[in-house]
mmCIF file of C-alpha atoms and ligand atoms in Angstrom:
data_model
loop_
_atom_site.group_PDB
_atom_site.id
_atom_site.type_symbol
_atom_site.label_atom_id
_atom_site.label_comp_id
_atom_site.label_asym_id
_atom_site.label_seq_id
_atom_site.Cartn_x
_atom_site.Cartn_y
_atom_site.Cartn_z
ATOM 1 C CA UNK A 1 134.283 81.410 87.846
ATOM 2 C CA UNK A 2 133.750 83.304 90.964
ATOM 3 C CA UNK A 3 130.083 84.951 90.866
ATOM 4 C CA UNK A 4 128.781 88.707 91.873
ATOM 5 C CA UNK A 5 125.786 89.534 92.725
ATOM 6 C CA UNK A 6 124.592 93.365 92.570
ATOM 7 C CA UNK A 7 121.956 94.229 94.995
ATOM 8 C CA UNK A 8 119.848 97.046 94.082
ATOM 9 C CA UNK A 9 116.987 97.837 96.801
ATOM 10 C CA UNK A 10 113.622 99.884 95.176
ATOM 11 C CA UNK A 11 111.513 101.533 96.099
ATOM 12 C CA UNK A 12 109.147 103.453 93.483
ATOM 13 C CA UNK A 13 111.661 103.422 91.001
ATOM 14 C CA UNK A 14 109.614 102.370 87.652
ATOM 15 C CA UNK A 15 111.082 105.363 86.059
ATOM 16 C CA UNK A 16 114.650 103.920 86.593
ATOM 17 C CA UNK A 17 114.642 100.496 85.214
ATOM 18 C CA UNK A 18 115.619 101.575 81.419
ATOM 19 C CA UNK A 19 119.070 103.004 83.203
ATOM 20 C CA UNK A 20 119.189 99.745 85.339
ATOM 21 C CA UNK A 21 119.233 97.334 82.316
ATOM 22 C CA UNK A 22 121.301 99.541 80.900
ATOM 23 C CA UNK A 23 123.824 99.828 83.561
ATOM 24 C CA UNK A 24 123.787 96.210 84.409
ATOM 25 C CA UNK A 25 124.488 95.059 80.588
ATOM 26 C CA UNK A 26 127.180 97.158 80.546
ATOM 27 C CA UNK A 27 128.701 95.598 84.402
ATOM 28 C CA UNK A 28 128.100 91.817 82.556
ATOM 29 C CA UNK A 29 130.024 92.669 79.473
ATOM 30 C CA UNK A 30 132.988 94.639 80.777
ATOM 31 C CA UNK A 31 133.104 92.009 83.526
ATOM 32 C CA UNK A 32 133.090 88.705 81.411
ATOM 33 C CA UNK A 33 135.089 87.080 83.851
ATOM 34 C CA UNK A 34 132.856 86.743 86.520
ATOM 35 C CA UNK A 35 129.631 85.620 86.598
ATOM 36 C CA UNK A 36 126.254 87.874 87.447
ATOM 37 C CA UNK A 37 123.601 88.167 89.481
ATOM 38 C CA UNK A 38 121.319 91.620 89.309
ATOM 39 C CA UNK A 39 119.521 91.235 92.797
ATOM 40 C CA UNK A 40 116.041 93.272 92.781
ATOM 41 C CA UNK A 41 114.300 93.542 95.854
ATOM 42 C CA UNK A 42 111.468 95.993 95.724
ATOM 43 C CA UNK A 43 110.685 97.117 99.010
ATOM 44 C CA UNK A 44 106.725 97.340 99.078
ATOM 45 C CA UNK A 45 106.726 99.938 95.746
ATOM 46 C CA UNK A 46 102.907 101.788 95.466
ATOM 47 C CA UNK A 47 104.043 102.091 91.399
ATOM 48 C CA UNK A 48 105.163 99.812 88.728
ATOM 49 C CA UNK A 49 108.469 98.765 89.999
ATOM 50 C CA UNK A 50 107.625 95.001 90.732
ATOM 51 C CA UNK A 51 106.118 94.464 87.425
ATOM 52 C CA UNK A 52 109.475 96.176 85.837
ATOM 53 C CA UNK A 53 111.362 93.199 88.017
ATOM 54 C CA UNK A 54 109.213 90.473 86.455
ATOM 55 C CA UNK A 55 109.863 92.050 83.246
ATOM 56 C CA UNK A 56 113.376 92.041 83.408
ATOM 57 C CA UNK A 57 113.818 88.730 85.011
ATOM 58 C CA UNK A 58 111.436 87.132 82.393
ATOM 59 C CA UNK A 59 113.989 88.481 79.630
ATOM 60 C CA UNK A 60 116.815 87.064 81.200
ATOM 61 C CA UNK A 61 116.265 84.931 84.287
ATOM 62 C CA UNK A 62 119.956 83.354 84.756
ATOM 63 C CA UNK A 63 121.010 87.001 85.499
ATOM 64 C CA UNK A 64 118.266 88.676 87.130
ATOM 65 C CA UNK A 65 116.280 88.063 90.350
ATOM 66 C CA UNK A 66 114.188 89.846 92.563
ATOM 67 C CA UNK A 67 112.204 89.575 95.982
ATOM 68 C CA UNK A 68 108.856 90.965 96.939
ATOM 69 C CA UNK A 69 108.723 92.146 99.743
ATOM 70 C CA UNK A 70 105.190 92.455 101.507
ATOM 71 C CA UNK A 71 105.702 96.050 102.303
ATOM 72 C CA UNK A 72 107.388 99.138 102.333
ATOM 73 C CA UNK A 73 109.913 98.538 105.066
ATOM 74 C CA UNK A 74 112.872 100.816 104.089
ATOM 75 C CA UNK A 75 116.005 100.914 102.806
ATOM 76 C CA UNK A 76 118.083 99.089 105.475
ATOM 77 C CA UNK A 77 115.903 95.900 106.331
ATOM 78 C CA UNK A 78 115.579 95.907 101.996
ATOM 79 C CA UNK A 79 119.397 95.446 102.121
ATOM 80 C CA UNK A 80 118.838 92.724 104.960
ATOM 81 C CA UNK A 81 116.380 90.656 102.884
ATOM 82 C CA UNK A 82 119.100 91.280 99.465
ATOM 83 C CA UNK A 83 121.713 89.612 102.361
ATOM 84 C CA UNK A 84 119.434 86.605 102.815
ATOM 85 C CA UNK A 85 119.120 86.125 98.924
ATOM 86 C CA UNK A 86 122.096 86.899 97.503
ATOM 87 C CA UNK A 87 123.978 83.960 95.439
ATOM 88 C CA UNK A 88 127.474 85.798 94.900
ATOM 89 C CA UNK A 89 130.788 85.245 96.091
ATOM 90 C CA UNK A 90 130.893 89.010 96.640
ATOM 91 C CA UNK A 91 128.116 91.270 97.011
ATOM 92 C CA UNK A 92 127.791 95.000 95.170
ATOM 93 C CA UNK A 93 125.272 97.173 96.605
ATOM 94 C CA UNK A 94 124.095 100.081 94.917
ATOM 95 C CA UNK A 95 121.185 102.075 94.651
ATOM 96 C CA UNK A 96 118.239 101.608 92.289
ATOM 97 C CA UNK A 97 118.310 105.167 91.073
ATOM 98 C CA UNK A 98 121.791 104.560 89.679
ATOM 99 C CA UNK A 99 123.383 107.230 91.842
ATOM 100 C CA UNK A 100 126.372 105.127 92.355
ATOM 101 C CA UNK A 101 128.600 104.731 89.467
ATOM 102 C CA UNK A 102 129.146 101.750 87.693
ATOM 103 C CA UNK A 103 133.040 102.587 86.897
ATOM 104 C CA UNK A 104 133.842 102.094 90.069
ATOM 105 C CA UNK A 105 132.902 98.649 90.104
ATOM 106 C CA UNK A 106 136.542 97.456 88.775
ATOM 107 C CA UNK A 107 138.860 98.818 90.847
ATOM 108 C CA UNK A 108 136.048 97.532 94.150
ATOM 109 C CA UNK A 109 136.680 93.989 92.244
ATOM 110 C CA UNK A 110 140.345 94.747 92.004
ATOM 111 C CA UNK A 111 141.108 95.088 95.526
ATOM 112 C CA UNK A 112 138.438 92.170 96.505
ATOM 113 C CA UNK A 113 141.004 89.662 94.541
ATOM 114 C CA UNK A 114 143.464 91.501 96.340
ATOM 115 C CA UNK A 115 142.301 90.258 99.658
ATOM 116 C CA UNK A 116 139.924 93.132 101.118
ATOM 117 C CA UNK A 117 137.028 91.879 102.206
ATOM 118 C CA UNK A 118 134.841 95.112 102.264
ATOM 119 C CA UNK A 119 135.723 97.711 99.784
ATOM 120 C CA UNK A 120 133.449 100.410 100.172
ATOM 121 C CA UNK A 121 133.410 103.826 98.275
ATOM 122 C CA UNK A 122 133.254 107.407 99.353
ATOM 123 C CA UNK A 123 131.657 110.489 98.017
ATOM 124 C CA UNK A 124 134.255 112.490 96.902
ATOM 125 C CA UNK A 125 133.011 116.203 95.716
ATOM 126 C CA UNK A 126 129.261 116.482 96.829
ATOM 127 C CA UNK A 127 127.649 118.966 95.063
ATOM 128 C CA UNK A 128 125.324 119.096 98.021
ATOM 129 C CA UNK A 129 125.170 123.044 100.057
ATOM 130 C CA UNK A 130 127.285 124.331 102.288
ATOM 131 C CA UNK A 131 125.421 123.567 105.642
ATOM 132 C CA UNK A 132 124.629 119.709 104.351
ATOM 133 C CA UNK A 133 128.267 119.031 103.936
ATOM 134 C CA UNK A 134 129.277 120.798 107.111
ATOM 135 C CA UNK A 135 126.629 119.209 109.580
ATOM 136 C CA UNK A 136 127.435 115.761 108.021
ATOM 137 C CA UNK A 137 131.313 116.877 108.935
ATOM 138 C CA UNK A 138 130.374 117.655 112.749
ATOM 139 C CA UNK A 139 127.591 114.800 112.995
ATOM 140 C CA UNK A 140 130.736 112.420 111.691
ATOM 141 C CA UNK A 141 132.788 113.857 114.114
ATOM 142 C CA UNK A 142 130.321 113.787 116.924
ATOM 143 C CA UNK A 143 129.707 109.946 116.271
ATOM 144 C CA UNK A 144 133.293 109.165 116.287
ATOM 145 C CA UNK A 145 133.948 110.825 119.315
ATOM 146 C CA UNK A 146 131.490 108.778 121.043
ATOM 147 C CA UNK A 147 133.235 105.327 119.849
ATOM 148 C CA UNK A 148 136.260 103.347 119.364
ATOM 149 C CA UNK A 149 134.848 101.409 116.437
ATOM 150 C CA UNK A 150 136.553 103.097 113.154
ATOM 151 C CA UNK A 151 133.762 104.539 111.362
ATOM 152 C CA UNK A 152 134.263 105.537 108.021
ATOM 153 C CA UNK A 153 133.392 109.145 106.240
ATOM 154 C CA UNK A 154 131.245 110.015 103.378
ATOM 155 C CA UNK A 155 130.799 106.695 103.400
ATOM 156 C CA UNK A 156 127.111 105.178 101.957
ATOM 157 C CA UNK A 157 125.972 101.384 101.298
ATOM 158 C CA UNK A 158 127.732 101.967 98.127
ATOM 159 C CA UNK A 159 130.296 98.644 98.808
ATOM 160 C CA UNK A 160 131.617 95.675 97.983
ATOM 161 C CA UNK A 161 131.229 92.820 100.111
ATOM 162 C CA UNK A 162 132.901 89.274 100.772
ATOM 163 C CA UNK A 163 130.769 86.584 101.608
ATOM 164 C CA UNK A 164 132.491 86.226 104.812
ATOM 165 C CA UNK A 165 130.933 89.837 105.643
ATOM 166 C CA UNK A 166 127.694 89.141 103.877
ATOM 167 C CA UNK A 167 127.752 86.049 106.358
ATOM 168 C CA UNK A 168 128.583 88.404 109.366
ATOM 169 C CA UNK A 169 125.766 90.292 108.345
ATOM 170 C CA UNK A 170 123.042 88.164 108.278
ATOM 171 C CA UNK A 171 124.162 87.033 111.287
ATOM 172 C CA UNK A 172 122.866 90.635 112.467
ATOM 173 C CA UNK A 173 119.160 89.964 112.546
ATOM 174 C CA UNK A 174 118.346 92.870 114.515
ATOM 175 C CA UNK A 175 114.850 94.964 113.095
ATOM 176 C CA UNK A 176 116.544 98.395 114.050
ATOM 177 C CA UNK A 177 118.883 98.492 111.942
ATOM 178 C CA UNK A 178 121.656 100.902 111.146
ATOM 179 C CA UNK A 179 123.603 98.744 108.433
ATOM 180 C CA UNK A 180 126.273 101.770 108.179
ATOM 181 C CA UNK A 181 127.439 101.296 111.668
ATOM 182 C CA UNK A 182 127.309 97.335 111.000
ATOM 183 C CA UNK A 183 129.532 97.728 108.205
ATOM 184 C CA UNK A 184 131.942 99.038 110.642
ATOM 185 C CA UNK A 185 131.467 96.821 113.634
ATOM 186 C CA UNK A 186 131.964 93.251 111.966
ATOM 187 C CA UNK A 187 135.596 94.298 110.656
ATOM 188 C CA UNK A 188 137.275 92.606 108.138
ATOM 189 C CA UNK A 189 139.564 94.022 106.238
ATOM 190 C CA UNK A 190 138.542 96.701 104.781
ATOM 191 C CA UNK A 191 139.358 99.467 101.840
ATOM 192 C CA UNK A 192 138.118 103.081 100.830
ATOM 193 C CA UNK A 193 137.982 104.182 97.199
ATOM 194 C CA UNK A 194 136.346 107.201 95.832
ATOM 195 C CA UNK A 195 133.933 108.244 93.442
ATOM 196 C CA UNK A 196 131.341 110.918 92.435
ATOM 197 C CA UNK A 197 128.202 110.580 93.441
ATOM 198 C CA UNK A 198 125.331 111.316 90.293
ATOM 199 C CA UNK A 199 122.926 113.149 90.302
ATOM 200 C CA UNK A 200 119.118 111.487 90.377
ATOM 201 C CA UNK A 201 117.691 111.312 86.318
ATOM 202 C CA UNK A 202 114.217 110.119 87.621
ATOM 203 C CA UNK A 203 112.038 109.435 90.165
ATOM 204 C CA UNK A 204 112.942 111.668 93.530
ATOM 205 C CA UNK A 205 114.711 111.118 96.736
ATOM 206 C CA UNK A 206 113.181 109.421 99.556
ATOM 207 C CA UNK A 207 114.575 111.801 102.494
ATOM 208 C CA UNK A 208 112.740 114.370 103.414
ATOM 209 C CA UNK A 209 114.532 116.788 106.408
ATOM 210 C CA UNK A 210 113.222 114.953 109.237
ATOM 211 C CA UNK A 211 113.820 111.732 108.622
ATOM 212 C CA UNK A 212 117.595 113.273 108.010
ATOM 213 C CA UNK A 213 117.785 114.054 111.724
ATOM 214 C CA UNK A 214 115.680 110.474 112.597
ATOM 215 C CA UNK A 215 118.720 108.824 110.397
ATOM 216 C CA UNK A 216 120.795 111.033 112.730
ATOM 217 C CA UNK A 217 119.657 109.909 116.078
ATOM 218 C CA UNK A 218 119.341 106.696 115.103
ATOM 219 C CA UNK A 219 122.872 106.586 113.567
ATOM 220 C CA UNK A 220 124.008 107.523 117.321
ATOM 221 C CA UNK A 221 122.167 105.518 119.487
ATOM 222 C CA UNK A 222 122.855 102.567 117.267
ATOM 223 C CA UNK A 223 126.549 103.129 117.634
ATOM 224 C CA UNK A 224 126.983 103.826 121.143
ATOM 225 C CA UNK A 225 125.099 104.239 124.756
ATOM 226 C CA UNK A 226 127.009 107.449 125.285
ATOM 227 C CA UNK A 227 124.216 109.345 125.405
ATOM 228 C CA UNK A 228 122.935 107.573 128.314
ATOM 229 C CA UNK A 229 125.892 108.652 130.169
ATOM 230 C CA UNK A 230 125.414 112.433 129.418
ATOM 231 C CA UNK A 231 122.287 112.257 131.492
ATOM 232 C CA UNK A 232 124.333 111.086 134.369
ATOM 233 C CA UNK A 233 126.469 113.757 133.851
ATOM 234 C CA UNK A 234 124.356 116.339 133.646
ATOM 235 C CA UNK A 235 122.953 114.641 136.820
ATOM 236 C CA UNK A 236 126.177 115.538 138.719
ATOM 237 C CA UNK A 237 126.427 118.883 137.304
ATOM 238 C CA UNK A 238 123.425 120.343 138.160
ATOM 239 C CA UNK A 239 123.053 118.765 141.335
ATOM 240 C CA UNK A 240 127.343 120.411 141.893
ATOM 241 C CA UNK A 241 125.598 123.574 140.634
ATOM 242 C CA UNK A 242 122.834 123.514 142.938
ATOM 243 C CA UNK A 243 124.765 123.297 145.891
ATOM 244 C CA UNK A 244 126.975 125.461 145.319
ATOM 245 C CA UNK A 245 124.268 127.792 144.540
ATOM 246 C CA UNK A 246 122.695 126.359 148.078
ATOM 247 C CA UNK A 247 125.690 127.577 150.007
ATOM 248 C CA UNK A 248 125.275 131.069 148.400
ATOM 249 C CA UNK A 249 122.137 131.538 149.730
ATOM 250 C CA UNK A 250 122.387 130.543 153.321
ATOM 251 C CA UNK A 251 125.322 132.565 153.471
ATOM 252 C CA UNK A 252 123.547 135.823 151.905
ATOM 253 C CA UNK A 253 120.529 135.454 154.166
ATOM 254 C CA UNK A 254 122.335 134.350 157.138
ATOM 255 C CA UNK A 255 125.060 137.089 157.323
ATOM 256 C CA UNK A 256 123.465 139.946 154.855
ATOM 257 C CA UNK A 257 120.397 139.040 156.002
ATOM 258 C CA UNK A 258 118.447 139.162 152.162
ATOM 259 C CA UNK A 259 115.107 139.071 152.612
ATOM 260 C CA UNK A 260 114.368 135.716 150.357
ATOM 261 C CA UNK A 261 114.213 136.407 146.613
ATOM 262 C CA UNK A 262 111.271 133.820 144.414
ATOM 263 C CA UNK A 263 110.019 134.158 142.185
ATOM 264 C CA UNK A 264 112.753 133.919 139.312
ATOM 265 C CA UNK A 265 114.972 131.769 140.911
ATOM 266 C CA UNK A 266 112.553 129.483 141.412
ATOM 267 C CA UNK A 267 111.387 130.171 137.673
ATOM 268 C CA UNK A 268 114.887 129.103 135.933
ATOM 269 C CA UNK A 269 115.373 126.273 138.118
ATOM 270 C CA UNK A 270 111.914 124.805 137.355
ATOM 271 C CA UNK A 271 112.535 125.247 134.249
ATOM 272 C CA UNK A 272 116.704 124.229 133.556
ATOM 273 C CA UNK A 273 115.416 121.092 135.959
ATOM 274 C CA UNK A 274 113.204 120.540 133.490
ATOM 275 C CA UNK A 275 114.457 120.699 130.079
ATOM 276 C CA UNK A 276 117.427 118.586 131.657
ATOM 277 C CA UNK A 277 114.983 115.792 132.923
ATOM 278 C CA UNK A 278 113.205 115.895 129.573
ATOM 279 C CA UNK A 279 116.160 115.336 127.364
ATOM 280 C CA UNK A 280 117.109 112.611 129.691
ATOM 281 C CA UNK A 281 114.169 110.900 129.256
ATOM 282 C CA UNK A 282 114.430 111.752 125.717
ATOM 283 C CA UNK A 283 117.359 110.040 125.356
ATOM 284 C CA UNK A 284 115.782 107.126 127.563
ATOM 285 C CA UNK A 285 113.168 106.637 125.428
ATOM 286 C CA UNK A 286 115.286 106.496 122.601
ATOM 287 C CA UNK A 287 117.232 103.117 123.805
ATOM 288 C CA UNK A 288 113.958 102.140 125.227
ATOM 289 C CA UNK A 289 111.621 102.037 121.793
ATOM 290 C CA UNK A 290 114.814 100.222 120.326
ATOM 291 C CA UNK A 291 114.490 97.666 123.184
ATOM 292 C CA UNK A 292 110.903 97.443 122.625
ATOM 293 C CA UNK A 293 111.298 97.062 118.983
ATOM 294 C CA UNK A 294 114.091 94.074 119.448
ATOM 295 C CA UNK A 295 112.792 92.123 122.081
ATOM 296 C CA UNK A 296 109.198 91.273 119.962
ATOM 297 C CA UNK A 297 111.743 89.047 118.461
ATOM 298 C CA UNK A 298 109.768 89.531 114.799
ATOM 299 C CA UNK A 299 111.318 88.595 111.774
ATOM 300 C CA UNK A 300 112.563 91.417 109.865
ATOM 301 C CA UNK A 301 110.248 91.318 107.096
ATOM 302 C CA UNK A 302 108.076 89.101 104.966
ATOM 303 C CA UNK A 303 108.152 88.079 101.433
ATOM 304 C CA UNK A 304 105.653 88.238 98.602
ATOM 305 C CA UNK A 305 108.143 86.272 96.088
ATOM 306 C CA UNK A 306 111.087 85.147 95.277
ATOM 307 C CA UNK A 307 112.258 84.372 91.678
ATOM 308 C CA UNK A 308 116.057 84.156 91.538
ATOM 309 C CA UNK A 309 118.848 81.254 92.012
ATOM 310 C CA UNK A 310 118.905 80.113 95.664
ATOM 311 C CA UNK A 311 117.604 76.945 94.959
ATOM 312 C CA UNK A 312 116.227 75.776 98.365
ATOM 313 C CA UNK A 313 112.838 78.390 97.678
ATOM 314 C CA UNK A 314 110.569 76.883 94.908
ATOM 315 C CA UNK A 315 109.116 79.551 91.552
ATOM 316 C CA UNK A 316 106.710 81.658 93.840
ATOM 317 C CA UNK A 317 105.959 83.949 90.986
ATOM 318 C CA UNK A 318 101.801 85.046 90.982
ATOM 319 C CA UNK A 319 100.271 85.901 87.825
HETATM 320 N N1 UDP B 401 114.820 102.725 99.072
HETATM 321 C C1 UDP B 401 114.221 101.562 99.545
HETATM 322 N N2 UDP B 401 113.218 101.665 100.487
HETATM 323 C C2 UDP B 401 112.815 102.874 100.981
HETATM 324 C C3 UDP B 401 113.454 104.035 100.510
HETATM 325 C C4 UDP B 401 114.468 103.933 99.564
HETATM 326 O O1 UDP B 401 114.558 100.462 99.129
HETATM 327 O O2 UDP B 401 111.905 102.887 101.812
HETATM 328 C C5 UDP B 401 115.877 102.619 98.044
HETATM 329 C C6 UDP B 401 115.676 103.522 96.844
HETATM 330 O O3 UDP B 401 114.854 102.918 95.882
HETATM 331 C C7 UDP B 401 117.093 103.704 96.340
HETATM 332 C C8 UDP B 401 117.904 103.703 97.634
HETATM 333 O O4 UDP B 401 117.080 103.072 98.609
HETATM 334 O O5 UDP B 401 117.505 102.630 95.543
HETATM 335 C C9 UDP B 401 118.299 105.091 98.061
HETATM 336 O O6 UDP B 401 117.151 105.897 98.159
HETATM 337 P P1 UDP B 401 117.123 107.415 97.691
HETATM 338 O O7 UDP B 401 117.676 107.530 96.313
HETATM 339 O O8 UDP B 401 115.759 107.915 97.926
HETATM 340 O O9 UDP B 401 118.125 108.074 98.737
HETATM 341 P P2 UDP B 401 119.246 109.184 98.428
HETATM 342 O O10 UDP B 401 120.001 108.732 97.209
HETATM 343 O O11 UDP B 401 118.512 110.449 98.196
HETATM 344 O O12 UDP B 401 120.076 109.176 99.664
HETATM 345 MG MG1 MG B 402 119.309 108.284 95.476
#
C-alpha cells in the first residue's frame, strides 16, 4: 500500500486543531487505500499548538507525527524540516488553518497514479479586493518576464508531491528560501488543478502588508539576477542622457553664448544620480544579504523533537 503523508506547518494555531482532526479523519477514511501520515511541525508556536501535537499523536501515534522546532523560523524552512521528516510515497502540503480544501485531495491523488509527479492546485475565485488580485496579476507577470523557468499562477504550497520531488527538494538546503520558485525550478512533471480557497475559522493570518512586499522582493531576487542587470542599464542610460545633455550645453554657451545656468540643473542631477545609485545599491544589497545569509553555511533550523515514523531518530518526546 503506497503511503501519504500530509504536512501541515503551525504556527499559533491551537484554535485549529479540532478542524485538523477533523479534516484528517475524514482524508484516512475516504482514502482507505492508502496509508497515512498527518505530519505536524510546529514552527516555534508562543501558544498551545505543540501540546495540541502531543495530544493528537498520543491518541493515535501510527498516524500522526510532529517536529518541534526550536523556534519560530517561518513558513518556508517549516516546510523544509516537514521535507526532511516526511515518511510518504507522496507528500500533501497544506496549511494548518485548513484553508486548503480537503476535496481536492482525490483528484491531486488521481493524477499522481497517473504519472504527475507534482500536482499542485490553484486558487480559483479569490474573494480577496480588487487591488490584491490585480498587483498579484502584474507582480506574476513581472516575475515571469524576468525568467524562462515556467512559473505557475495563483499557485500556493497547496501540492502534491512525488518523492522524487520531495528528494529534489531536500536536496535544496539553501536558508533563503523561496520554496514557490523551487517548486518550479526542479521540474518534473507537473499538473494544475483548481480549487477555492476557505476562508480562515480561527486564529488570524500571519501576513501583515509589509512582509507582502518582503515576500515580493524576495520572490524576485530568488528567481532571477535580472535586477542586477537593470542597474547596468540604467548605468548606460543616464550616462547616454548625460552626454547628450553635455553636448547641449557646450553648444548653447559656445555659440549663444548662455551665461551658465546652476543651480537647478545641478539640483535634478544630484538628485536623479542619486535615487538611481541608491536603488542600485538597493538592489545590491538585496543579492548581497542573501549571499551573506548562504555562505554561514548554517543548518536550516534545529529541532526540539521528533515523535513520528522515521525510524533512524529515537522517542525524543520531554515531559
Ligand atoms: N506558518 C508557519 N510559520 C510562520 C507563519 C505561518 O508555519 O512563521 C504556517 C501557518 O500556521 C499556516 C501556514 O503557514 O499553516 C499559512 O499561514 P497563514 O494562514 O498565516 O497565511 P495565509 O493563509 O494568510 O497566506
Ligand atoms: Mg491561512
Amino acid at each position: 500500500m503506497k503511503k501519504v503523508t500530509i504536512l501541515l506547518p503551525a504556527y499559533n494555531e491551537e484554535a485549529s486543531f479540532d478542524l485538523i482532526r477533523e479534516n484528517m479523519e475524514r482524508v484516512k477514511a475516504e482514502n482507505a487505500n492508502y496509508a497515512w501520515e498527518f505530519l505536524l511541525v510546529n514552527d516555534g508556536s508562543t501558544d498551545r499548538t505543540l501540546q495540541q501535537m502531543i495530544k493528537l499523536h498520543r491518541s493515535d501515534p501510527e498516524h500522526y507525527s510532529y517536529v518541534d522546532l526550536s523556534r519560530n523560523y517561518g513558513k518556508e524552512i517549516a516546510m523544509m524540516a516537514g521535507f526532511d521528516y516526511a515518511t510518504g510515497d507522496a507528500l500533501i502540503i497544506m496549511d494548518a488553518d485548513m484553508q486548503h480544501p480537503i476535496s481536492a485531495i482525490p483528484e491531486m491523488l488521481r493524477y499522481w497514479e497517473e504519472g504527475y509527479d507534482d500536482v499542485y492546485a490553484q486558487r480559483r475565485s479569490s474573494k480577496e479586493t480588487w487591488l490584491k488580485r490585480k498587483t498579484s496579476q502584474w507582480y506574476y507577470r513581472l516575475l515571469q518576464s524576468l525568467t524562462n523557468i515556467p512559473i505557475q499562477k495563483n499557485t500556493g504550497d497547496f501540492r502534491l508531491l512525488d518523492r522524487s520531488c520531495v528528494e529534489a527538494l531536500r536536496r535544496m538546503r539553501e536558508v533563503e528560501r523561496n520554496t514557490k520558485g523551487m517548486y518550479s525550478w526542479i521540474g518534473f512533471h507537473k499538473k494544475g488543478i483548481y480549487y477555492e480557497q476557505q476562508e480562515r475559522r480561527s486564529g488570524s493570518s500571519k501576513w501583515s502588508f509589509f512582509s507582502l512586499v518582503n515576500l515580493a522582493i524576495n520572490g524576485i531576487t530568488s528567481y532571477t539576477t535580472a535586477p542586477l542587470r537593470l542597474a547596468s542599464f540604467l548605468g548606460v542610460l543616464v550616462s547616454v542622457v548625460a552626454f547628450i545633455y553635455l553636448v547641449y550645453i557646450i553648444l548653447v554657451t559656445n555659440i549663444w553664448g548662455e551665461p551658465v545656468q546652476g543651480y537647478p540643473t545641478i539640483m535634478v542631477t544630484i538628485l536623479f544620480l542619486g535615487g538611481v545609485q541608491l536603488l542600485s545599491l538597493g538592489i545590491l544589497g538585496e543579492y548581497l544579504g542573501k549571499v551573506f545569509n548562504e555562505v554561514k553555511g548554517r543548518p536550516g533550523y534545529f529541532i526540539n523533537s521528533y515523535n513520528g515514523m522515521r525510524n533512524d531518530t529515537k522517542d525524543t518526546t520531554k515531559s
